[in-house]
Amino acid sequence: MGLSKSKQPDRLVSLLLLTLFACLFAVVTSTTSSTGVHLPEHITQSGTPAQAKPLPPPARWRGLIGEYGPDNDILIVLEKDGKLFALFKRVDLQPLDEISKNIFKFPVRGPHARQTLIFKRDSHGRATEVALDAVINKRRQIEPEEGANQLRVKPLRPVPDLMKEARAAAPPKEDGEFLKLDLVELTKLDPTIKLEIRYATTNNFLGTIFYSEARAFMQRPAAEAVVRVNHKLRQQGYGLLVHDAYRPWYVTKVFWDATPDDKKVFVADPAKGSRHNRGCAVDLTLYDLKTKKPVEMVSTYDETTGRAYPDYPGGTSLQRWHRKLLRDAMESEGFTVYEAEWWHFDYKDWQRYPIGNLTFDQIGANARKMRSWRLTLQTLAGACCRRLVE
C-alpha cells in the first residue's frame, strides 16, 4: 500500500536520520577500535560500558583490610563496590554492615546471621586481630613492616657466598637454533617509562645489590611492545614503572639458591633458566601521570605471599582495578602474566631467545662496539663512493 503525500516527507526524514546515525556509529566504532586492543576504561571491545574506575575506600576501613586467622582457615577482609566484605576460605563472601568504627555485623539472613566482627587496632589504626563472636583471629603478618614497601626473605645461605658460586658457574646448555640477542634499553626507546630497579639497591627481597647500574634491557620486539603499552596507558592517565627486565643468569641462580623451598614458586629454576635471562620478561607497575607516584596495588612488588597472585581476591576495588588495567594493556601487546606475580609479564616469543649471562656493563660495551663498527662501515662506504665518483 502506498504512502499518502502528507506522510512521505516524515518517512523520508526518519530514513535520513537513521542513515546519518548509522554512519556516525560506524565512524566512532572504527575510530575507537583501530587504536588497539585495549580501549578507554569506560568502553569494552563489544561497545558496552565497562567497570568505571572505583573510588578509594573510606580511610577508617584501610586498617581493617587484610588477612586473619590460621593457614587452614584464613579470613580475608576486603572492600568491594564501596562496601566491606568478609571472605571465608576464598569461597564464602559475606557483606558486612558497619555498626561503629570497629564493629560490623553480618546480614540477618545467611550462614553467619546475627554474628558480629569486632576489630582491635594498634596506635596507628591498623587492626591486629578480629573477634568473630568468641573466636579471636590474629592478623596475619604478610605485609611489609609499617612504612616499608618491600617484604624481605631470610636467605638460606649468605648471599655473598652464593654470588661467588653463581659467578663461577655456567648457564645450562641449550639445543636448537635461537635468535641473536638484540637487547635494547627501554628508556632510550621511550624516556617517559620510569625506572625503579630494586636490584640495583638493597631495597629488594634479599636486601643485596645485584646490578651495578639501574637500567632495564629487553629484546627489541619485546621492548617495542612495552613502549606501545606505555603509549596506550598514557591516554588513561598512567605510565609504566619498571622494576626489572633482562636479568643475567647468575643472578637467577642466586635467587634460587637463597630462597626457601616454600617460596620457590616466586623464583626461577636456574637449571631451566628464567625468561628474564632471555630478555623477554619484565616486572612493572603503573604510576600516575599527575602525581608521578606509583599506584597502590593489592600487594607490594616482589612480595612472596598469596597477595602477589594475579587473581588474589583481597584488597580494595581500586587496587584490583589498577591490577586489571595493567594486565589488559600488557596482554593486548602479546604478554602473559606469570601465575604467581601480578607484576611479571612474559613476551610471546621468549622461547626463541637463548639464556643470557651478560652483565649490564658488557651489554653497554657490546653496544659501543657495534656503533663503532657501523661508523667504520659507513666511513668506508662513503670513501668508496667518493672514489667511484672521481
Short mmCIF file of C-alpha atoms in Angstrom, two decimals, residues 31-45 50-51 228-229 231-236 238 286 321-333:
data_model
loop_
_atom_site.label_atom_id
_atom_site.label_comp_id
_atom_site.label_asym_id
_atom_site.label_seq_id
_atom_site.Cartn_x
_atom_site.Cartn_y
_atom_site.Cartn_z
CA THR A 31 37.99 5.04 15.27
CA THR A 32 37.97 3.57 18.77
CA SER A 33 38.73 0.01 17.74
CA SER A 34 41.59 0.99 15.40
CA THR A 35 43.66 2.43 18.24
CA GLY A 36 44.46 -1.04 19.60
CA VAL A 37 43.00 -3.91 21.56
CA HIS A 38 42.68 -2.04 24.84
CA LEU A 39 40.04 0.67 24.56
CA PRO A 40 39.46 3.53 27.03
CA GLU A 41 38.49 2.48 30.52
CA HIS A 42 34.75 3.19 30.16
CA ILE A 43 34.27 1.13 26.96
CA THR A 44 34.82 -2.56 26.25
CA GLN A 45 35.50 -4.05 22.82
CA ALA A 50 32.97 -1.45 31.39
CA GLN A 51 33.53 -1.09 35.11
CA ARG A 228 53.26 0.57 22.83
CA VAL A 229 51.66 -0.39 26.14
CA HIS A 231 51.55 4.89 24.96
CA LYS A 232 48.12 3.27 25.44
CA LEU A 233 48.16 3.79 29.18
CA ARG A 234 49.14 7.44 28.87
CA GLN A 235 45.76 8.08 27.23
CA GLN A 236 44.20 6.99 30.52
CA TYR A 238 49.05 6.31 33.63
CA LEU A 286 51.70 1.76 36.97
CA TRP A 321 41.06 -2.24 39.05
CA HIS A 322 44.62 -0.98 38.61
CA ARG A 323 45.91 -4.56 38.52
CA LYS A 324 43.44 -5.46 35.76
CA LEU A 325 44.18 -2.28 33.81
CA LEU A 326 47.88 -3.19 33.73
CA ARG A 327 47.20 -6.79 32.79
CA ASP A 328 44.76 -5.93 30.00
CA ALA A 329 47.19 -3.43 28.49
CA MET A 330 50.11 -5.89 28.58
CA GLU A 331 48.07 -8.76 27.16
CA SER A 332 46.94 -6.55 24.28
CA GLU A 333 50.58 -6.44 23.11
#
